[in-house]
Coordinates of C-alpha atoms in Angstrom, one line a residue:
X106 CA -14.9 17.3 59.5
X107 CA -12.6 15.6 56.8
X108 CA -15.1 13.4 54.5
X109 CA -12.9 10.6 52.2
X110 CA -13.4 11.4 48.5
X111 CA -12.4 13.1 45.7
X112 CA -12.8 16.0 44.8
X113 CA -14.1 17.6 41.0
X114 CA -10.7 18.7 40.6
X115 CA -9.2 15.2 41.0
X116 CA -11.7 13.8 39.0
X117 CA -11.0 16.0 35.6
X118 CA -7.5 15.9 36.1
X119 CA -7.7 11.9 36.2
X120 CA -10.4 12.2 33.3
X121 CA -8.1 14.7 31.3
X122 CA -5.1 12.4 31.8
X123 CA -7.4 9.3 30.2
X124 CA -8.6 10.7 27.2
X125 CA -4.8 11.9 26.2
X126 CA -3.9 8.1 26.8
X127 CA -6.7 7.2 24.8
X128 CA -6.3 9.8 21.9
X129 CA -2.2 8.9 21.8
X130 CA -3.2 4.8 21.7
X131 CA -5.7 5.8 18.6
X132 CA -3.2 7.0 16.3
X133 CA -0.8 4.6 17.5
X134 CA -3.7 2.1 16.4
X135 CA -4.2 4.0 13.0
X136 CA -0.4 3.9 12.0
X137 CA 0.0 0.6 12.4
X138 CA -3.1 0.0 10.6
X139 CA -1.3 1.6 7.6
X140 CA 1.6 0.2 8.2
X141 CA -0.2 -3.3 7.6
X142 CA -2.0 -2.4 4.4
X143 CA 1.3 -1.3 2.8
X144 CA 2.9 -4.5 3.6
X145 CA 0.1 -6.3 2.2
X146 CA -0.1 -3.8 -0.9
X147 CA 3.9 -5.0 -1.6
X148 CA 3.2 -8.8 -0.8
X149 CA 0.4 -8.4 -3.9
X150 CA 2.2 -6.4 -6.1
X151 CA 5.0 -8.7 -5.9
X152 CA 2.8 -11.4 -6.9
X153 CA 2.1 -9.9 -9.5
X154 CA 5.3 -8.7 -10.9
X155 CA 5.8 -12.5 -10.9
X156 CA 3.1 -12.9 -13.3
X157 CA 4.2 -10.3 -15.3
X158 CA 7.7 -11.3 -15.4
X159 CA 6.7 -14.6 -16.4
X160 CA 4.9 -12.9 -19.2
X161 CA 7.5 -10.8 -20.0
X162 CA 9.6 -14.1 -20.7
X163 CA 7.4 -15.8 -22.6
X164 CA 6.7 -12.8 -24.9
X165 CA 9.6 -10.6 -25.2
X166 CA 7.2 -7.3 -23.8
X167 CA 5.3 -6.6 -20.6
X168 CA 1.3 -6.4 -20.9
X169 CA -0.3 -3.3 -21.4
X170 CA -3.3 -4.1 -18.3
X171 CA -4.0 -6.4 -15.5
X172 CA -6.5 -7.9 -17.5
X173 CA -4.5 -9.8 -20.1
X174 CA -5.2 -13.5 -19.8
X175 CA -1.7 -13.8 -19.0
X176 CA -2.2 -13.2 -15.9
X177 CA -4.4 -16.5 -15.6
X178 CA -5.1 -17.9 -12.3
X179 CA -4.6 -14.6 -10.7
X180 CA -6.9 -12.6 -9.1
X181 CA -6.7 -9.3 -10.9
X182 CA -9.8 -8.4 -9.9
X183 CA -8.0 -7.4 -6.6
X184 CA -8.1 -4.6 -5.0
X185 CA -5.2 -2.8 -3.0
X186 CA -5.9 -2.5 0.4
X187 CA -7.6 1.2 0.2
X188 CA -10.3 -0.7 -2.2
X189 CA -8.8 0.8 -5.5
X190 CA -8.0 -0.7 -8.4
X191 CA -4.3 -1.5 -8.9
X192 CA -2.7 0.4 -11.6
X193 CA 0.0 -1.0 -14.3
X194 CA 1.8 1.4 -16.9
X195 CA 4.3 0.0 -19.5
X196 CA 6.6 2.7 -20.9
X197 CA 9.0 2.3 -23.6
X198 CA 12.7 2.7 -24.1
X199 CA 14.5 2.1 -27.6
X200 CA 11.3 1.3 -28.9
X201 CA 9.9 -1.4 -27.3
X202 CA 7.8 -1.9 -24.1
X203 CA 10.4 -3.2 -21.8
X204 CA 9.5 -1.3 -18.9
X205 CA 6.8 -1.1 -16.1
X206 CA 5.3 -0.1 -12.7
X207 CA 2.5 -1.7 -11.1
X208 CA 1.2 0.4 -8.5
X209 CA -1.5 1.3 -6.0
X210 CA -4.9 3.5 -6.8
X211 CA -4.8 4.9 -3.6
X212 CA -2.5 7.7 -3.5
X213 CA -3.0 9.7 -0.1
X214 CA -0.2 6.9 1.9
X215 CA 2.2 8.8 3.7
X216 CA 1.5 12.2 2.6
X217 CA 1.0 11.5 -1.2
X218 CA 2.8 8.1 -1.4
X219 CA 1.8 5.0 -3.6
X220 CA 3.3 1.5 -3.0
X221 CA 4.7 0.3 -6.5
X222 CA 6.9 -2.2 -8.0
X223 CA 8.9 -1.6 -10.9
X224 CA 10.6 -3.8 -13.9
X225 CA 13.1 -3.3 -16.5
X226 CA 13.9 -5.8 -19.4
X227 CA 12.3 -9.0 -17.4
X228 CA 13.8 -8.2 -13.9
X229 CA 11.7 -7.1 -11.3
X230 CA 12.5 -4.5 -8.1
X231 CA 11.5 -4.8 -4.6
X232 CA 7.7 -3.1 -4.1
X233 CA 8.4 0.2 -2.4
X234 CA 6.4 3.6 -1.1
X235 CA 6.9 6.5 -4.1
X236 CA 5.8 10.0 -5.1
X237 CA 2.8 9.7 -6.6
X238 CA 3.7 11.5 -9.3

């Protein structure tokens, strides 16, 4: 008597071979998940380097905070794409404020990575992931 089936051995092996297909297609999903936010965290920081360049031009120095009203008719109320509040530091060199990095609040991307964008004396660099530190 052969009956057509499977048997409970087939059917965990199949069930077994599923879920890895499922689990590897999940973090496949997640990475490029990331992937997108940090492109989008670069397309806005680059935005607003070009607000603070602009600044930077008019004044001679880069702003202390995103909430200078020279960055009119941008949204600085933005958040990066983790929800945090973007960050922006101005450091000196020879005594005046001719430096700066605008960067993310987030700072677990990539195993302790930020995405920032740095300027030097009105010239701005490409956002990129960095140390967090």
């Amino acid at each position: 008597m052969h009956e057509k089936g499977f048997t409970l051995m087939e059917m965990i092996v199949v069930l077994v071979i599923i879920g890895l297909l499922i689990s590897g297609g999940i973090g496949f999903y997640n990475g490029f998940i990331e992937n997108s936010k940090v492109i989008k965290a670069k397309s806005q920081i680059s935005v607003m380097q070009g607000a603070v360049d602009s600044w930077y031009a008019e004044h001679g120095l880069y702003p202390t905070n995103l909430d200078d009203q020279m960055l009119a008719g941008l949204d600085t109320e933005a958040k990066d794409p983790w929800g945090k509040e973007y960050l922006i530091v101005v450091t000196s060199e020879g005594g005046t404020d001719n430096c700066y990095v605008i960067r993310t609040g987030y700072e677990q991307i990539h195993q302790n990575k930020v995405v920032a964008g740095r300027g030097k004396n009105g010239r701005s660099e490409e956002p990129s992931l960095v140390d967090a530190t």
